[in-house]
Short mmCIF file of C-alpha atoms in Angstrom, two decimals:
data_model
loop_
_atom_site.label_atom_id
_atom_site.label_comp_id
_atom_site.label_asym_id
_atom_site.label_seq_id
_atom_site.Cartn_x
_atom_site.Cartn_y
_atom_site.Cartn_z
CA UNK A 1 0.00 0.00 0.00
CA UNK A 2 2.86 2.60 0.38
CA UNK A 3 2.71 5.10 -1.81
CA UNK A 4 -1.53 4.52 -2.24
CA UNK A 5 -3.85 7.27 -1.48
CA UNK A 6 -5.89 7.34 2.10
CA UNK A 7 -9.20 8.10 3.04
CA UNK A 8 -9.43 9.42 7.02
CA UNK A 9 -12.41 9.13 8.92
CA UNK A 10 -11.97 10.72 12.78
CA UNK A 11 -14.03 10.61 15.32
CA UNK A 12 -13.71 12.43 18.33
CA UNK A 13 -12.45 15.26 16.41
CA UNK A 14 -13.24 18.21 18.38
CA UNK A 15 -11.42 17.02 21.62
CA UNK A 16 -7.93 16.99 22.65
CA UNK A 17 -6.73 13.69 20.87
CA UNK A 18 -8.72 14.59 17.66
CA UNK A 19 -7.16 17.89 17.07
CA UNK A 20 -3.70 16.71 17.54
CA UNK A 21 -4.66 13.87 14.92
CA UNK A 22 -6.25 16.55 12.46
CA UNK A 23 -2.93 18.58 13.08
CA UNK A 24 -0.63 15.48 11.84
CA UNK A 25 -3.36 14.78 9.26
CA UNK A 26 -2.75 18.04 7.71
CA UNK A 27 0.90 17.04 7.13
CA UNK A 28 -0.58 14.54 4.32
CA UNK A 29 -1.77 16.53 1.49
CA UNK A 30 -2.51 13.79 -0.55
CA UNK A 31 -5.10 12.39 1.84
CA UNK A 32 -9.04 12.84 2.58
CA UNK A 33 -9.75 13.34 5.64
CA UNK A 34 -12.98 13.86 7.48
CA UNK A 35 -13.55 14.77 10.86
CA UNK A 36 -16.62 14.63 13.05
CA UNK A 37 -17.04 15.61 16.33
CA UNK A 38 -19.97 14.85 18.61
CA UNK A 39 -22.73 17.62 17.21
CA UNK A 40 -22.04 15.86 14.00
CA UNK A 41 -21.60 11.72 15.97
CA UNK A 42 -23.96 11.08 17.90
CA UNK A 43 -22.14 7.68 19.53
CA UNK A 44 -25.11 6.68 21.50
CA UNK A 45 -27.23 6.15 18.45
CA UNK A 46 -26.44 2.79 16.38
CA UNK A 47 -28.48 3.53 13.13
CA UNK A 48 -26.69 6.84 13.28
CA UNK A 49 -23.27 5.58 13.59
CA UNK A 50 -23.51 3.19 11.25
CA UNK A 51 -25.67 5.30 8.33
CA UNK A 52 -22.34 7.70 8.83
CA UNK A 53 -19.92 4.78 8.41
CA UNK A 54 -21.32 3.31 4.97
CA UNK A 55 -21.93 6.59 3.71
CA UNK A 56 -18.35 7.77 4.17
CA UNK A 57 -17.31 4.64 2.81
CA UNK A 58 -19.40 4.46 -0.34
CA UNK A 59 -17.68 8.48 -1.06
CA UNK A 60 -14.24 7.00 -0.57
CA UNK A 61 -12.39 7.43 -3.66
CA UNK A 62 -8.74 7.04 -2.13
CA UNK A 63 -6.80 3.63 -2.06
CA UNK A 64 -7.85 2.81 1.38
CA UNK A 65 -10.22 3.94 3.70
CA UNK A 66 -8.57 4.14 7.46
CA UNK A 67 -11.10 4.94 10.80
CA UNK A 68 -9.38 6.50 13.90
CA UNK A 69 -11.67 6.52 16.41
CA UNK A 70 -10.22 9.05 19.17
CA UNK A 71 -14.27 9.89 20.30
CA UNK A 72 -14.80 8.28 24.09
CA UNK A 73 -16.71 9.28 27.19
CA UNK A 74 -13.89 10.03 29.71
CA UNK A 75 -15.57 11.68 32.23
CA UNK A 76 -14.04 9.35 34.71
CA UNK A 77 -16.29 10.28 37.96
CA UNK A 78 -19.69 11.33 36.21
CA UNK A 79 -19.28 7.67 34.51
CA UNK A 80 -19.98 5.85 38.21
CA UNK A 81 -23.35 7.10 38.09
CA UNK A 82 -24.06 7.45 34.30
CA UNK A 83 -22.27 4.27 33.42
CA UNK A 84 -24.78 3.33 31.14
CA UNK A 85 -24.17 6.22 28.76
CA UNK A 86 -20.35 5.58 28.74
CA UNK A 87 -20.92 1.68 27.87
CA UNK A 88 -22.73 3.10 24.82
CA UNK A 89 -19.58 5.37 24.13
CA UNK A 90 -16.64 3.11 24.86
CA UNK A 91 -18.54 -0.10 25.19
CA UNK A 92 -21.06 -0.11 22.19
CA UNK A 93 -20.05 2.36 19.61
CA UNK A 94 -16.53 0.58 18.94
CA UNK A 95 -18.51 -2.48 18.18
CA UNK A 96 -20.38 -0.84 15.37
CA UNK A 97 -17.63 0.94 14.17
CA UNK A 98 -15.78 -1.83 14.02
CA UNK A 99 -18.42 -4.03 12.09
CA UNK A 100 -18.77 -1.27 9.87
CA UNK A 101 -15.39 -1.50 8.68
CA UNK A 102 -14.74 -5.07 8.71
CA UNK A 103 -13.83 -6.37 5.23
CA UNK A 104 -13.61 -1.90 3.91
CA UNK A 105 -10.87 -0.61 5.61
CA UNK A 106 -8.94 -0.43 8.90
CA UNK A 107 -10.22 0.75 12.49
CA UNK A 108 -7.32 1.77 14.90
CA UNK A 109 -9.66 2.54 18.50
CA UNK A 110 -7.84 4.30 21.25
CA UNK A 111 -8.10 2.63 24.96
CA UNK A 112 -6.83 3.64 28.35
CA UNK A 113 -4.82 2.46 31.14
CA UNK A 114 -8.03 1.72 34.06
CA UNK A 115 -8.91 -1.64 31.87
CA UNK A 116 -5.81 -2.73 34.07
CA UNK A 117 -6.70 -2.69 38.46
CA UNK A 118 -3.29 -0.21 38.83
CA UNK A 119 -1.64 -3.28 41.52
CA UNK A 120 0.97 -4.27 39.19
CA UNK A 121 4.43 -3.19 39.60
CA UNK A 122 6.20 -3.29 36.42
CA UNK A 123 4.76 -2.03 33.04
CA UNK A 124 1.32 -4.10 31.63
CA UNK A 125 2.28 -6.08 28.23
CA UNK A 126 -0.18 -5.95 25.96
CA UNK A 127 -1.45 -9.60 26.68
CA UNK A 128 -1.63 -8.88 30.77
CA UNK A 129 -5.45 -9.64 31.91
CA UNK A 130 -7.95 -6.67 32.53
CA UNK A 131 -9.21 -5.80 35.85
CA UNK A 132 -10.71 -2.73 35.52
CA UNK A 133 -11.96 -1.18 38.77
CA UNK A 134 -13.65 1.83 37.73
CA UNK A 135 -16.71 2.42 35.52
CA UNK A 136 -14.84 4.28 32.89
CA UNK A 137 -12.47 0.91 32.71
CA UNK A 138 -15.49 -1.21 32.38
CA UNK A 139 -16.78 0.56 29.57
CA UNK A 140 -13.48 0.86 27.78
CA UNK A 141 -12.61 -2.84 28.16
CA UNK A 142 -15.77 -4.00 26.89
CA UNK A 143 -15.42 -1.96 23.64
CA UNK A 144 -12.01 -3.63 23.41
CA UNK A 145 -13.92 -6.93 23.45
CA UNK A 146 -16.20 -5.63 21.03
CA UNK A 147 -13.81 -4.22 18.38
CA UNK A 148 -12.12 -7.79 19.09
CA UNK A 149 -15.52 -9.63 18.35
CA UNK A 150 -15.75 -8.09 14.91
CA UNK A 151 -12.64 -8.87 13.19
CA UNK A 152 -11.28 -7.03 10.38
CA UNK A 153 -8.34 -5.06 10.19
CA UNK A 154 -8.51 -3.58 13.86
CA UNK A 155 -6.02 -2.54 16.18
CA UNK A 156 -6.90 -1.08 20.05
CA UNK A 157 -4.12 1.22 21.00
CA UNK A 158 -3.78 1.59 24.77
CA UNK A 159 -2.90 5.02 26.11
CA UNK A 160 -2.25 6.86 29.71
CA UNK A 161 -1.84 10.40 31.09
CA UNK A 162 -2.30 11.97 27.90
CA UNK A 163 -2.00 15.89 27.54
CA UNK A 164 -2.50 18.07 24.90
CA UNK A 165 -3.01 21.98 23.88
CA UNK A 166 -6.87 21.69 23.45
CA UNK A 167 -8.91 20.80 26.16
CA UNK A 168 -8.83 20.25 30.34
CA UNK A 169 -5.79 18.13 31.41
CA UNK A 170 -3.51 17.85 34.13
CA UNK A 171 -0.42 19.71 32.06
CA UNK A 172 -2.84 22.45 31.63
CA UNK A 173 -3.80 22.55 35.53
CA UNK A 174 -0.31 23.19 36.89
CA UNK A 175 0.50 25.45 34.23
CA UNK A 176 -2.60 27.41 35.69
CA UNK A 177 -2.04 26.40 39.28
CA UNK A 178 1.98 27.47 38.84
CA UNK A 179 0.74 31.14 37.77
CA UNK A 180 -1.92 31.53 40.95
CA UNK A 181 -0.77 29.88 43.53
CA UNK A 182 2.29 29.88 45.82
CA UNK A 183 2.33 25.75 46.55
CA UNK A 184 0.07 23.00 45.08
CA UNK A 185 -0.19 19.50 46.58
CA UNK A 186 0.34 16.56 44.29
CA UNK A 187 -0.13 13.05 45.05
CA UNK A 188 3.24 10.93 44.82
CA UNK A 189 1.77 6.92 44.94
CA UNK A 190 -0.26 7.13 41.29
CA UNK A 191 2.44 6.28 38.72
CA UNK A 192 2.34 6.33 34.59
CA UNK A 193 3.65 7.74 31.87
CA UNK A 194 2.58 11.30 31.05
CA UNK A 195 2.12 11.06 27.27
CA UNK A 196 1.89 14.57 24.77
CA UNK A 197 -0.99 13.91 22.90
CA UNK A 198 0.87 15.36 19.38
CA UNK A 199 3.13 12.57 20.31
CA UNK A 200 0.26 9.99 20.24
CA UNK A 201 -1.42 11.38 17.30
CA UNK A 202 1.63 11.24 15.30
CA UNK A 203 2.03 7.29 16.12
CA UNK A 204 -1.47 6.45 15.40
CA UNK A 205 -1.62 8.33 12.20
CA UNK A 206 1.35 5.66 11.33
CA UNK A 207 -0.47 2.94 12.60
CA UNK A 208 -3.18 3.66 10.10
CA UNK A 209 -0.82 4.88 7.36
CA UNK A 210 1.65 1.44 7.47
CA UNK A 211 1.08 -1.53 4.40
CA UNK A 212 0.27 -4.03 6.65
CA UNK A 213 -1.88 -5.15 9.45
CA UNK A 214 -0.90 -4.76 13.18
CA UNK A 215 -1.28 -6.91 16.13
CA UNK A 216 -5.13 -6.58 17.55
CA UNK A 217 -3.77 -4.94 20.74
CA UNK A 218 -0.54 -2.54 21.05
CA UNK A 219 0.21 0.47 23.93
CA UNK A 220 1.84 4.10 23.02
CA UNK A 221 2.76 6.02 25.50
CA UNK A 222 5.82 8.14 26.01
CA UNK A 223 8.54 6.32 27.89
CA UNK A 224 9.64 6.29 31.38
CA UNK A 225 7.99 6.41 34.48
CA UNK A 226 6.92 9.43 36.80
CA UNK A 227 4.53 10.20 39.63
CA UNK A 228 1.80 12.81 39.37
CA UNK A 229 4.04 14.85 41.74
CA UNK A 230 6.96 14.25 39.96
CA UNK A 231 5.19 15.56 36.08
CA UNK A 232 4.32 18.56 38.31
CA UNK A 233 7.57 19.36 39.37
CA UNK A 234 8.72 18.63 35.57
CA UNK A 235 6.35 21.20 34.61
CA UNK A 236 7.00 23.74 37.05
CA UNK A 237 10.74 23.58 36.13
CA UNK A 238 9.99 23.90 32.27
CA UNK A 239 8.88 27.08 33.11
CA UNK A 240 10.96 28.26 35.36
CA UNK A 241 9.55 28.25 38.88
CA UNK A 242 11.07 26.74 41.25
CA UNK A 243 9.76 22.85 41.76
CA UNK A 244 9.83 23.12 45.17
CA UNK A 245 6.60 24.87 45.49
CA UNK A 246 4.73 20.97 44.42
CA UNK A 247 4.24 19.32 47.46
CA UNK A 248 3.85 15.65 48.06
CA UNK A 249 0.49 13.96 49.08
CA UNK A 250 -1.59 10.74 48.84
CA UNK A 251 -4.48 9.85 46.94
CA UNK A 252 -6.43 9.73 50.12
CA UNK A 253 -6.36 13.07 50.44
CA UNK A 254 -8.43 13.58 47.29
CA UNK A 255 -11.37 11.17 46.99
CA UNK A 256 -12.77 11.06 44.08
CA UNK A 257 -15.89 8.81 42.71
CA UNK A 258 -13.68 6.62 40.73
CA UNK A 259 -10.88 4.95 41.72
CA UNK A 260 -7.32 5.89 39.84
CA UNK A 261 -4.88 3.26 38.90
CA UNK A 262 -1.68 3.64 41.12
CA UNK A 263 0.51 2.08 38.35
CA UNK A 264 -0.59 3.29 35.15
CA UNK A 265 2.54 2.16 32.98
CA UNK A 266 2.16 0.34 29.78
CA UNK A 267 5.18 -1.70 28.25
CA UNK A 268 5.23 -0.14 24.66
CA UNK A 269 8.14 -2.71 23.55
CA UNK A 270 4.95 -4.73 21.28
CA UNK A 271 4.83 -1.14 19.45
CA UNK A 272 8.27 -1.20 18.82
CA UNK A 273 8.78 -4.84 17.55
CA UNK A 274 5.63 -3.91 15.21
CA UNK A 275 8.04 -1.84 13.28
CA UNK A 276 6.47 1.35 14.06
CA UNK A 277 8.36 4.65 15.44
CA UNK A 278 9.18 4.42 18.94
CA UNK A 279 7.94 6.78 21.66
CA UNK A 280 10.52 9.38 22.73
CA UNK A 281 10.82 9.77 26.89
CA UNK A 282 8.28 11.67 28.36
CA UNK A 283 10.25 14.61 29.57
CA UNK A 284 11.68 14.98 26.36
CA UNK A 285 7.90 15.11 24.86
CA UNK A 286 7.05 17.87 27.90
CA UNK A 287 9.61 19.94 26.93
CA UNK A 288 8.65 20.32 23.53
CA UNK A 289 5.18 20.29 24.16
CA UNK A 290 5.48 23.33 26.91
CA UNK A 291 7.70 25.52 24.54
CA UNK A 292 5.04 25.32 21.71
CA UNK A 293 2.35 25.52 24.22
#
């Protein structure tokens, strides 16, 4: 397929992920791409998400037709009590999508961290056994299971701590927090991998953009390992202000609805040996990410 002509279907376009993906998208002049965000998706409504699938598939005049699906509920505490609106987002809709394109093009589906319980202690492979503890995880592993269920040229691409330019993040909070306050408190026993969402874009347009098929299930993140306490001190540096001023807590000062993950990191080495580009460290990523901000 190198060299062939590609259709792009996004969903989720509006929010953080999506306009990173747009932003690499635009880098492709060749391509078709089409974006929709949720006024024009409505992911609770089958009929609708399929009519929009089949019609943007009978238009497709490039080589290939390629769906990233970067649209998900991830309001992680509203989804304990609306969890039945989320499994239509992340549970449901993946399914359809991923009928829809079974046997017309490829599907790569973004996934999080919280299908995993957070006890482990070294980074999840791709093939370690959800536990999610959370609503939000429920939902997201069963639309894993349902993108599985449907075959086709489908990949699920685990993700964690992303943070972008568009839209509410943690990145974004300190940045804020750094400007108003003299101290912040930061909790020091939840552990990931802060990703840049440009970062993540980038290695899912390749996903879709590579000749051949992938492995059903990969993770992309940016490497290494940090606390929440310690990506606030990394931020607080960037700037210039003295890191210091983050102090340490525990999660048990902040309770929240939903239960977070204490270790959040994904083994990414299944990306790698998939011949795609490998993730750069994550303070090498926040760096670049908080000069362009």
């Amino acid at each position: 397929m190198s060299g062939l002509s590609t259709a792009w279907l996004v969903t989720g376009a509006r929010g953080q992920l999506g306009h990173d993906l747009l932003e690499v998208l635009a880098r492709r002049p060749d391509d078709d791409v089409t974006a929709l965000g949720r006024a024009e998706l409505d992911l609770t409504n089958e009929a609708a998400v399929r009519k929009t699938v089949r019609h943007w598939l009978d238009e497709v005049r490039a080589d290939r037709a390629v769906l990233l699906n970067a649209a998900a509920y991830t309001a992680v505490d509203d989804a304990e009590t609306d969890e039945a609106t989320a499994q239509l987002v992340n549970g449901a809709a993946p399914g359809w999508l991923a009928q829809e394109m079974a046997g017309a093009g490829r599907l790569v589906h973004v996934s999080t961290d919280y299908v995993f319980d957070g006890t482990a202690t070294e980074p999840y492979p791709v093939d370690a056994p959800t536990a999610p503890r959370s609503a939000y995880g429920r939902t997201k592993a069963a639309g894993e299971r349902a993108v599985a269920a449907a075959g086709g040229d489908a990949t699920t691409v685990r993700t964690a701590w992303v943070y972008g330019h568009h839209g509410g993040n943690f990145v974004a909070t300190m940045m804020r927090l750094e400007a108003d306050r003299p101290t912040v408190s930061v909790v020091t026993d939840q552990v990931g991998s802060p990703t840049w969402s440009l970062d993540l874009a980038a290695g899912l347009v390749a996903l879709g953009a590579r000749a051949e098929s992938a492995p059903p299930v990969l993770h992309l993140t940016n490497t290494g390992a940090a606390s929440w306490w310690d990506l606030a001190r990394a931020v607080f540096e960037e700037r210039g202000a003295d890191p210091e001023r983050v102090l340490p807590t525990s999660t048990d000062a902040f309770p929240r609805p939903a239960p977070r993950p204490a270790y959040s990191v994904l083994d990414t080495t299944a990306w790698t040996a998939a011949g795609l580009p490998a993730p750069r460290p994550w303070r090498a990523a926040l760096a670049e990410a908080l000069r362009s901000w």
